[in-house]
Coordinates of C-alpha atoms in Angstrom, one line a residue:
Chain J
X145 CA 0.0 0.0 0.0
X146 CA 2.7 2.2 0.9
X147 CA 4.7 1.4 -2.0
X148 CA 1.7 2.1 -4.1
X149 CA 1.5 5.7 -3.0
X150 CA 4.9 6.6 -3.0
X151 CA 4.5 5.0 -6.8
X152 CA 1.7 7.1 -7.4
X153 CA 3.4 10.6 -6.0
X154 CA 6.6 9.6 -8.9
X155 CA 4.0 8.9 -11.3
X156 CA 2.1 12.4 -11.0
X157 CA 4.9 14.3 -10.7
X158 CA 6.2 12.3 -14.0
X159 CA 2.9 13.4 -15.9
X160 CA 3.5 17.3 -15.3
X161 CA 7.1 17.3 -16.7
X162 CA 5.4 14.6 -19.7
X163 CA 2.7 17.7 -20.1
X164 CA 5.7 20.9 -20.1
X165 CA 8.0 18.2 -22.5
X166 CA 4.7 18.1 -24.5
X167 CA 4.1 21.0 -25.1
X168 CA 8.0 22.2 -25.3
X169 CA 7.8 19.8 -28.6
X170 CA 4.8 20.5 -30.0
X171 CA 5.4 24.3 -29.8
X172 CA 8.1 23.6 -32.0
X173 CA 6.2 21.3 -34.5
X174 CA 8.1 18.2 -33.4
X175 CA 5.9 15.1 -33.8
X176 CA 7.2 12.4 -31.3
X177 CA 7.3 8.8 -30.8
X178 CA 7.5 6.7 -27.7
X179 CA 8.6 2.8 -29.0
X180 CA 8.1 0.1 -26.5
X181 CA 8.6 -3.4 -26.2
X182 CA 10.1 -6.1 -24.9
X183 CA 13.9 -6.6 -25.3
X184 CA 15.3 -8.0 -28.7
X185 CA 11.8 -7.5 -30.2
X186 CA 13.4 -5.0 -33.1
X187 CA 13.2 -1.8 -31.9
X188 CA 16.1 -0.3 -32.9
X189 CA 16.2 -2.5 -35.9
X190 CA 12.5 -1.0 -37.1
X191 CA 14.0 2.5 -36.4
X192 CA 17.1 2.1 -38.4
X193 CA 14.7 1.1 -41.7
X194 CA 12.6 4.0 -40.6
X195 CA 15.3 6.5 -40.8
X196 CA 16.6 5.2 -43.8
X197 CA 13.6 5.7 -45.5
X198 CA 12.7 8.9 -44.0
X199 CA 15.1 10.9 -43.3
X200 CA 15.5 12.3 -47.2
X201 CA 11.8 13.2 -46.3
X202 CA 11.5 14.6 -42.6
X203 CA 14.1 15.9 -40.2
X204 CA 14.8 13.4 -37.4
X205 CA 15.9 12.7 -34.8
X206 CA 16.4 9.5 -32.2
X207 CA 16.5 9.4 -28.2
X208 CA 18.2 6.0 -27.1
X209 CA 17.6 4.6 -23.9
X210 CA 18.9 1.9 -22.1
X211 CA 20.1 0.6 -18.7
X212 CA 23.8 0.6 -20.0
X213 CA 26.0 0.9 -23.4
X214 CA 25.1 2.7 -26.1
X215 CA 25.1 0.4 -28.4
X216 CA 21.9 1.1 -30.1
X217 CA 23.1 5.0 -30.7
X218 CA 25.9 3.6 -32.7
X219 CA 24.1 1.6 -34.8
X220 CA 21.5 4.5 -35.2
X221 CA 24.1 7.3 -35.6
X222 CA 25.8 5.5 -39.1
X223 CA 22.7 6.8 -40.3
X224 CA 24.3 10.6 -40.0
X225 CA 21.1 11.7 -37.7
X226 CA 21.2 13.8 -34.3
X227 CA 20.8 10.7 -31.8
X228 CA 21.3 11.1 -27.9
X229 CA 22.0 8.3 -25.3
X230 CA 20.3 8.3 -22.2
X231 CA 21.5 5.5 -19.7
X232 CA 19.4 4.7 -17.0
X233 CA 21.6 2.7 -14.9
X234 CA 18.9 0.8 -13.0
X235 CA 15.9 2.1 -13.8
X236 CA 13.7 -0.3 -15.9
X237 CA 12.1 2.8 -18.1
X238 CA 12.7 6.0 -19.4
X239 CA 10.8 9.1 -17.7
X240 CA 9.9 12.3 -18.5
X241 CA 12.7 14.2 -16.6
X242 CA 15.6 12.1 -18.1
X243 CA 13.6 13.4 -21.5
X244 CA 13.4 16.8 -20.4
X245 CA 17.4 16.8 -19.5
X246 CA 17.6 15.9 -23.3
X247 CA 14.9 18.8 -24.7
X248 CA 18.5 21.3 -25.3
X249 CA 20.2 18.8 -27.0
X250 CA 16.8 18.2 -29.6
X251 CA 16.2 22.3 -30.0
X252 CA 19.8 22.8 -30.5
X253 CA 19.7 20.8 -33.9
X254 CA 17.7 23.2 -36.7
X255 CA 14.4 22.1 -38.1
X256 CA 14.2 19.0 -36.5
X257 CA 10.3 17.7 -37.0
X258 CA 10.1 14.3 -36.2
X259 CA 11.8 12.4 -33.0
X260 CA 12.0 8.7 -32.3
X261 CA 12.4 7.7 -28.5
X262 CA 13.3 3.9 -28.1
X263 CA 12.4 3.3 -24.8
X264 CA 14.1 0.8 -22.5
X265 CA 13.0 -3.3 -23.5
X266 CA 10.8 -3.6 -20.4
X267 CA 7.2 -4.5 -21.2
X268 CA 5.6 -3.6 -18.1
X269 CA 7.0 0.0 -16.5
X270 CA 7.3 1.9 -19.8
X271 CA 3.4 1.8 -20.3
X272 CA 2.9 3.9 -17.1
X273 CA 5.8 6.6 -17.6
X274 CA 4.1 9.1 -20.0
X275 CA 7.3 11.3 -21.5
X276 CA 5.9 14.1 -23.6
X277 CA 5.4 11.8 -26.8
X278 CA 2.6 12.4 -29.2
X279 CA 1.9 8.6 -29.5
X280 CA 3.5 5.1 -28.1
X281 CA 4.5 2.5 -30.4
X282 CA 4.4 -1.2 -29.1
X283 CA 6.5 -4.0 -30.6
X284 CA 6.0 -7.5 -30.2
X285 CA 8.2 -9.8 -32.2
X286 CA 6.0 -13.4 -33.9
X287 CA 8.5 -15.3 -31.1
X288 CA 7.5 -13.5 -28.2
X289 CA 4.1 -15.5 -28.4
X290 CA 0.6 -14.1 -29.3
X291 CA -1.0 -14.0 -25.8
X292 CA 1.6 -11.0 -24.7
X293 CA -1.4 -8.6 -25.2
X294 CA -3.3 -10.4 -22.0
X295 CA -0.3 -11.1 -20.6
X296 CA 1.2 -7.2 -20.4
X297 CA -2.3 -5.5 -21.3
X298 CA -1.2 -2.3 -20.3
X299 CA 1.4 -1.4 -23.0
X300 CA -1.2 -2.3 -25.7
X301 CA -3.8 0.0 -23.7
X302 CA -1.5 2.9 -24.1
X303 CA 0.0 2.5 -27.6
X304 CA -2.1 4.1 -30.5
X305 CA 0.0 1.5 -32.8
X306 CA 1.0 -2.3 -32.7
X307 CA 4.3 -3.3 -34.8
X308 CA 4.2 -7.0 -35.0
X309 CA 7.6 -8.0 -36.4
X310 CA 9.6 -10.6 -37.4
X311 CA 7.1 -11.8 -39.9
X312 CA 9.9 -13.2 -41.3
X313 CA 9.8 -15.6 -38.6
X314 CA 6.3 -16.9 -38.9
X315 CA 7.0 -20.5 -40.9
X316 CA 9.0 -21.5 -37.8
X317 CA 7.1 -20.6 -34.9
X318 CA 3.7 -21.3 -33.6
X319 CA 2.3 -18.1 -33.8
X320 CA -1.1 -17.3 -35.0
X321 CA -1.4 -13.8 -36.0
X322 CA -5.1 -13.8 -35.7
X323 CA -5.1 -14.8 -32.3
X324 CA -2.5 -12.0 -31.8
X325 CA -4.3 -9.5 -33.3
X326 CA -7.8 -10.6 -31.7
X327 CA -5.9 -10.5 -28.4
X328 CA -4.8 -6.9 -28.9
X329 CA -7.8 -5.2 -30.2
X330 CA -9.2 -6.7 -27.0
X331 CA -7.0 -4.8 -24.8
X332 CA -7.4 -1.7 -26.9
X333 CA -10.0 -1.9 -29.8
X334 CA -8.7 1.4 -31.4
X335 CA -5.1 -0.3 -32.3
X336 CA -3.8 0.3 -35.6
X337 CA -1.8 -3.3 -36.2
X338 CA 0.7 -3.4 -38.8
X339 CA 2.9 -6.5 -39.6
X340 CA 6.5 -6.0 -40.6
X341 CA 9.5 -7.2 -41.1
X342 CA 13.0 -5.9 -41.0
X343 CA 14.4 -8.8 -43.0
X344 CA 12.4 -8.6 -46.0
X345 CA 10.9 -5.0 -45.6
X346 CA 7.3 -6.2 -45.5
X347 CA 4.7 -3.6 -43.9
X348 CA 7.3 -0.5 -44.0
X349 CA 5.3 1.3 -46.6
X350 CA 2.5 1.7 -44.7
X351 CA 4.4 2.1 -41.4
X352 CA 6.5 4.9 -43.0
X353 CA 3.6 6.7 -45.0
X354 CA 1.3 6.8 -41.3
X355 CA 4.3 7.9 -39.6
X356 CA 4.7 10.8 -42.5
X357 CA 1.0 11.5 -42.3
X358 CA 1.2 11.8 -38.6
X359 CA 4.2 14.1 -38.9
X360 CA 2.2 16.5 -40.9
X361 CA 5.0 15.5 -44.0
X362 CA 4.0 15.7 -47.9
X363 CA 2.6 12.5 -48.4
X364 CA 2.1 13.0 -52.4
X365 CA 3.0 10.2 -54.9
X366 CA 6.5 11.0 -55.4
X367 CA 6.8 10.5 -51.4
X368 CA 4.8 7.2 -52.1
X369 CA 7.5 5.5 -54.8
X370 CA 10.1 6.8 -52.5
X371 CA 9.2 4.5 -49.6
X372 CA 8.1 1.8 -52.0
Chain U
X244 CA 18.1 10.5 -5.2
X245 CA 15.4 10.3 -3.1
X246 CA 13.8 7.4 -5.4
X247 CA 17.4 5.5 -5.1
X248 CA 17.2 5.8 -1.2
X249 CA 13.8 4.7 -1.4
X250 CA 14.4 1.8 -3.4
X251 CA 17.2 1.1 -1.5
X252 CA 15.3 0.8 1.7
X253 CA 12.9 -1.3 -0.3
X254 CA 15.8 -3.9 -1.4
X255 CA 17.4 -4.4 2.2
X256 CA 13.5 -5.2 3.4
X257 CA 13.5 -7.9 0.4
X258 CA 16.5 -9.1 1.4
X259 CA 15.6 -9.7 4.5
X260 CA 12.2 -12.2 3.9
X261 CA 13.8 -14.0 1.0
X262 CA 16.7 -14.9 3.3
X263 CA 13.6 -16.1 5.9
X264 CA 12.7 -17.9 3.0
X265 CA 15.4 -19.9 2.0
X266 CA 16.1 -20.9 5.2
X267 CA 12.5 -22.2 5.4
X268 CA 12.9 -23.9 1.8
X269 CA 15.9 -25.3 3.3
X270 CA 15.3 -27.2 6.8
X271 CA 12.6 -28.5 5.0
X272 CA 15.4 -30.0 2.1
X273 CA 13.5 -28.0 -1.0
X274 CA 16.1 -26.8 -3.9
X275 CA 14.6 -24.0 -5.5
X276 CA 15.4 -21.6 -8.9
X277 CA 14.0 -18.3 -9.8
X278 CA 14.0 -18.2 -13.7
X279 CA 14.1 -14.5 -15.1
X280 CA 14.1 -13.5 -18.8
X281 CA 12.4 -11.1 -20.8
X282 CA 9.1 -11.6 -22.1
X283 CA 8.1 -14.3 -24.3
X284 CA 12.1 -16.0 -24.1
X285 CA 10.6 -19.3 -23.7
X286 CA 10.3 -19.5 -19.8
X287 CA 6.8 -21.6 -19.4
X288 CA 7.3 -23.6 -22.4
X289 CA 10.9 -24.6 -20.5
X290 CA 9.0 -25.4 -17.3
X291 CA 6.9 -27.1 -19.0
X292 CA 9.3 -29.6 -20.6
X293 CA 11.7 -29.8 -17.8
X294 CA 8.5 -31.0 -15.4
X295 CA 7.7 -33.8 -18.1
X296 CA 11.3 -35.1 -17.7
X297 CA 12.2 -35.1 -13.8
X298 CA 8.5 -35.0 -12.4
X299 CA 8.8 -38.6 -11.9
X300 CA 12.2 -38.8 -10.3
X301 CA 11.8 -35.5 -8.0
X302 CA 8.4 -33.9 -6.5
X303 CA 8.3 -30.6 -7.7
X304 CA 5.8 -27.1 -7.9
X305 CA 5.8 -23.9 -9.6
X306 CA 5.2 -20.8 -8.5
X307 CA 4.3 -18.5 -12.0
X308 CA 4.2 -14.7 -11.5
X309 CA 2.3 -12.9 -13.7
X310 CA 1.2 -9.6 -14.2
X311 CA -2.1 -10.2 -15.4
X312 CA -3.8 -14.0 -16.1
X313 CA -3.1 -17.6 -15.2
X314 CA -2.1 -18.6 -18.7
X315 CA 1.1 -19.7 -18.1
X316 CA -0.4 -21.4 -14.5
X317 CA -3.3 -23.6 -16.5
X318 CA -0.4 -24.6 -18.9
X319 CA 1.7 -26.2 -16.0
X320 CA -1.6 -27.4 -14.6
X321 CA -1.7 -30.1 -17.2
X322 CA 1.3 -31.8 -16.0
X323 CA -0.3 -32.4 -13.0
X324 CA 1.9 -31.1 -10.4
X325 CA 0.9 -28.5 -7.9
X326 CA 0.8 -25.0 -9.4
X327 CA 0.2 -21.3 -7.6
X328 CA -0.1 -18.1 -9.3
X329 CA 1.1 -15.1 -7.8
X330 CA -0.4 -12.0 -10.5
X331 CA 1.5 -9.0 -9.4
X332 CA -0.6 -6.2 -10.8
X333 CA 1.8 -3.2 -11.5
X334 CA 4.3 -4.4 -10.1
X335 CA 7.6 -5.8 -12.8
X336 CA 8.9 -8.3 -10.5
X337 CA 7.9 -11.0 -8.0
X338 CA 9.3 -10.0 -4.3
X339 CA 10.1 -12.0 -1.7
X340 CA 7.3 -10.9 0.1
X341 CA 5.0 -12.3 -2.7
X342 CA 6.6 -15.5 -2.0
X343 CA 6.7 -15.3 1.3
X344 CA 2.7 -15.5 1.1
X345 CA 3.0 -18.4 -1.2
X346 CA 5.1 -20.8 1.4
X347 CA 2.3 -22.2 3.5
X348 CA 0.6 -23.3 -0.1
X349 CA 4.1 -24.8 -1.1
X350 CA 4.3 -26.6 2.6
X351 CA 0.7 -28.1 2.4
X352 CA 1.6 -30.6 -0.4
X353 CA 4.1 -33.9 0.6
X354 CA 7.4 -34.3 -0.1
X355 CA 8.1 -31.3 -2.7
X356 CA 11.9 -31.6 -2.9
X357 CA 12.2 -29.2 -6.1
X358 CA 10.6 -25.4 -6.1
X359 CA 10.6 -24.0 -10.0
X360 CA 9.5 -19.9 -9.8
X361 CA 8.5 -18.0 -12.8
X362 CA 9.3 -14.6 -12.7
X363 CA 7.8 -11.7 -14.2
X364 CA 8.9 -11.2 -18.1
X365 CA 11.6 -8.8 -17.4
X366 CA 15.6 -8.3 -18.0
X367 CA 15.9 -5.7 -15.1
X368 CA 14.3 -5.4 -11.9
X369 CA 13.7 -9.5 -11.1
X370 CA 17.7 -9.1 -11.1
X371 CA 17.4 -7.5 -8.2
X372 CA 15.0 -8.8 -6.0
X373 CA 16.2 -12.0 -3.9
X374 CA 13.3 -14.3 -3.1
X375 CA 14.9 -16.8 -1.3
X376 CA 15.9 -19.0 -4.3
X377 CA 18.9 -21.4 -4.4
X378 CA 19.9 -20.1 -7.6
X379 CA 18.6 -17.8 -10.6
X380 CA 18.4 -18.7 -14.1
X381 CA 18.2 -16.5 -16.8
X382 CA 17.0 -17.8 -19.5
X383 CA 17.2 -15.6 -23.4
X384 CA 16.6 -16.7 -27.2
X385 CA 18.1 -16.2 -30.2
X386 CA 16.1 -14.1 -31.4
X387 CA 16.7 -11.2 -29.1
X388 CA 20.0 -10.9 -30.1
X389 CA 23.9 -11.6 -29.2
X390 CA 24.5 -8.1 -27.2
X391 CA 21.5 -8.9 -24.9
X392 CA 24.2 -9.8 -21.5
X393 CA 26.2 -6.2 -22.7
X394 CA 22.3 -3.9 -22.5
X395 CA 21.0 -6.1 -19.4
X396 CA 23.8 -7.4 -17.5
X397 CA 22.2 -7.2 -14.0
X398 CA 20.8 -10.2 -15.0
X399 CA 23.1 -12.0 -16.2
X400 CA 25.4 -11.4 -13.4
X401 CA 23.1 -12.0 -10.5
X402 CA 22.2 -15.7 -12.4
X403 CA 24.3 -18.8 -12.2
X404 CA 22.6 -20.5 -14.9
X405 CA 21.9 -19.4 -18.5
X406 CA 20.2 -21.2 -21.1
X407 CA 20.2 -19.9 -24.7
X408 CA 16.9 -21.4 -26.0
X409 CA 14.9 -21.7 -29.6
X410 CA 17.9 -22.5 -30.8
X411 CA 16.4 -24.2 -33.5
X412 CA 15.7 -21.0 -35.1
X413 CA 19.6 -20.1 -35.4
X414 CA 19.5 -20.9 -39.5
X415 CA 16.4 -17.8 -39.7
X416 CA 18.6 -15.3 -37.2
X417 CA 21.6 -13.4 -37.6
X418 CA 22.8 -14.3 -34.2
X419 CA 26.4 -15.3 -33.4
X420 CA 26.7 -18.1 -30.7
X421 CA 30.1 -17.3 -30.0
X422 CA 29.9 -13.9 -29.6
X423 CA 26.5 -14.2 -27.3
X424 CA 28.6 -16.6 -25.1
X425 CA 31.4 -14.5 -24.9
X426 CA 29.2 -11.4 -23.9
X427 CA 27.5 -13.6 -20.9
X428 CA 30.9 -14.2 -19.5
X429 CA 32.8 -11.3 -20.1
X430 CA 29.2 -10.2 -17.9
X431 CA 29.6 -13.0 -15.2
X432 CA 33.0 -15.6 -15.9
X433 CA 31.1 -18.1 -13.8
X434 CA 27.3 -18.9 -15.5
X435 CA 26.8 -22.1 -16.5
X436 CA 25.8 -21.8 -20.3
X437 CA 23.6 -24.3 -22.0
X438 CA 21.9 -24.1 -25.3
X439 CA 18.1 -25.6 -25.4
X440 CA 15.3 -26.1 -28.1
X441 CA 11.8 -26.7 -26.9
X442 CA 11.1 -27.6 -30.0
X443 CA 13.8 -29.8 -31.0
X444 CA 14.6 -31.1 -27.3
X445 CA 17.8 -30.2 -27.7
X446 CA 19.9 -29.9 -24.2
X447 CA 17.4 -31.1 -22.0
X448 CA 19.3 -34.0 -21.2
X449 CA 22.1 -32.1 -19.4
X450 CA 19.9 -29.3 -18.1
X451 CA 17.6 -31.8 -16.6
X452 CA 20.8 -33.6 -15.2
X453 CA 21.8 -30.4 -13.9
X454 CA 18.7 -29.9 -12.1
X455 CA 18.6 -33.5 -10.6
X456 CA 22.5 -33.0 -9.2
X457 CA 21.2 -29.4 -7.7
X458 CA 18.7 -30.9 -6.0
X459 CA 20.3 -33.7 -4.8
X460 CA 18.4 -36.5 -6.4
X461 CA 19.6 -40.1 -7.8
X462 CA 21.7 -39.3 -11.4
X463 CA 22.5 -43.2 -11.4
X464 CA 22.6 -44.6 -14.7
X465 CA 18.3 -45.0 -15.0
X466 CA 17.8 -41.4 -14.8
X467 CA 20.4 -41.0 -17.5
X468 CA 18.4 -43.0 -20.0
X469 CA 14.9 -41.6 -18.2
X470 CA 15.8 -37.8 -19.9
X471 CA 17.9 -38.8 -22.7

């Protein structure tokens, strides 16, 4: 009980920075992702094929975080786009204040109008930490299982969009991607689910184009064959 | 700050009941593992084919924490050995409180000489809650990727035993055995590495063997041929 309220006190004081963060970004037309997921489900992998087919398009830029390394930054910054490491050390999630601490860094680089937080692979804490974002992005990979939605039902409550990746994989598993996707729209009926894969590229047209759209980006036929 | 000294305070109280646990699991001769991955590694289905190899040879329960549902519980169920579900809520992590609860269940059935827990899907906090087990196990597929001991290494250090699993999906993954091995014990020199297939059965045999020794049973020749 007592755990609960101290949990309770972080959390409301988390949502008011999430709320200044918020509108710090969108005063600046920066439209914001939150991704989430468990670890090794592709995040960073779906963000490098995102930024490789965006970037020509829309100004980003990426917020890494992670309990240690920064491992994922490398691999993102080959890319040649802004990206800042945040190291949590043992927190299990990323928070608004660790994003706010970043906020400088993002208005220091010009014109920036799209940024990518990869949250830390935790499928539980993440979904309560509100950081600012315009909308959360779950990720759950064909080999994590398709009951994960009853399982963790309150990242799929919070996300606005499902990435279920590793399609790839889906000969070799046991899977059943209607059962995955009936088991998510019953946590949140309003999901948009999309099925990708980094491998072969499958569902990143639509992923990219939404993503655009969302950003308030030119989404006009040359755009289109672009992603294509 | 504040949150650290919190949490701190929180971690010595742990400590304190799991170590009143183990001491009960042990004057009443009950080995006991705490197996801690990240969602969806593999964990129940492991459970569930380690129980069909050694529940004849060792009396044995599960404890499976959950944040939400008794999926994983029902799935043990039909093994037929006793079963308890602990469904934490919002919390990430089982505690040894949690299992402290659980103990006069565990004592109420005859005999139990073996204690499997399922923790929470999660590579960071069940790292660092104690519950009074006799060893962890983390357990990771290779489909999360090689650098997963380098991002989450509280885990990996606070474990003894780590079992690689779905490694029948290697041929579909870019993942580097070597280099996975070589992370975990640059991590923690002294895990135990072993690489299994619930699918393929593939290094039951010597995890089950494992078990048996740990636990004290018979490994004469007849339980050699009983797993193999």
């Amino acid at each position: 009980m007592h755990d609960i309220l101290i949990q309770e006190d972080i959390l409301s004081k988390n949502d008011e920075i999430a709320q200044e963060n918020r509108e710090m970004l969108r005063e600046r037309g920066i439209f914001s992702i939150n991704m989430v997921s468990s670890p090794g489900s592709g995040k960073t992998s779906i963000i490098e094929k995102t930024v490789g087919l965006v970037k020509e398009l829309l100004n980003l830029a990426v917020i890494e975080g992670d309990i240690q390394t920064d491992l994922d930054a490398q691999r993102i910054k080959r890319h040649g786009i802004p990206v800042k490491q945040i190291t949590t050390g043992r927190t299990c999630h990323l928070d608004a204040h660790m994003v706010h601490h970043a906020l400088p860094w993002l208005f220091g680089h010009k014109d920036i109008k799209f940024l990518i937080i990869e949250n830390v692979g935790n499928m539980v804490c993440p979904a309560e930490y509100d950081l600012g974002e315009d909308m959360k992005v779950a990720v759950m990979s064909v080999t994590e299982g398709d009951d994960k939605p009853l399982k963790y039902p309150a990242m799929f409550s919070a996300s606005q969009v499902l990435l279920i990746n590793k399609i790839d994989l889906l000969p070799y598993t046991d899977f059943n991607m209607q059962r995955a996707r009936e088991n998510a729209l019953r946590i949140n009926p309003d999901l948009l689910v999309l099925e990708t894969s980094c491998v072969k590229g499958s569902g990143f047209s639509d992923w990219c184009e939404f993503l655009l759209r969302s950003a308030g980006a030119d989404t006009g036929p040359a755009i289109k064959s672009l992603i294509k």
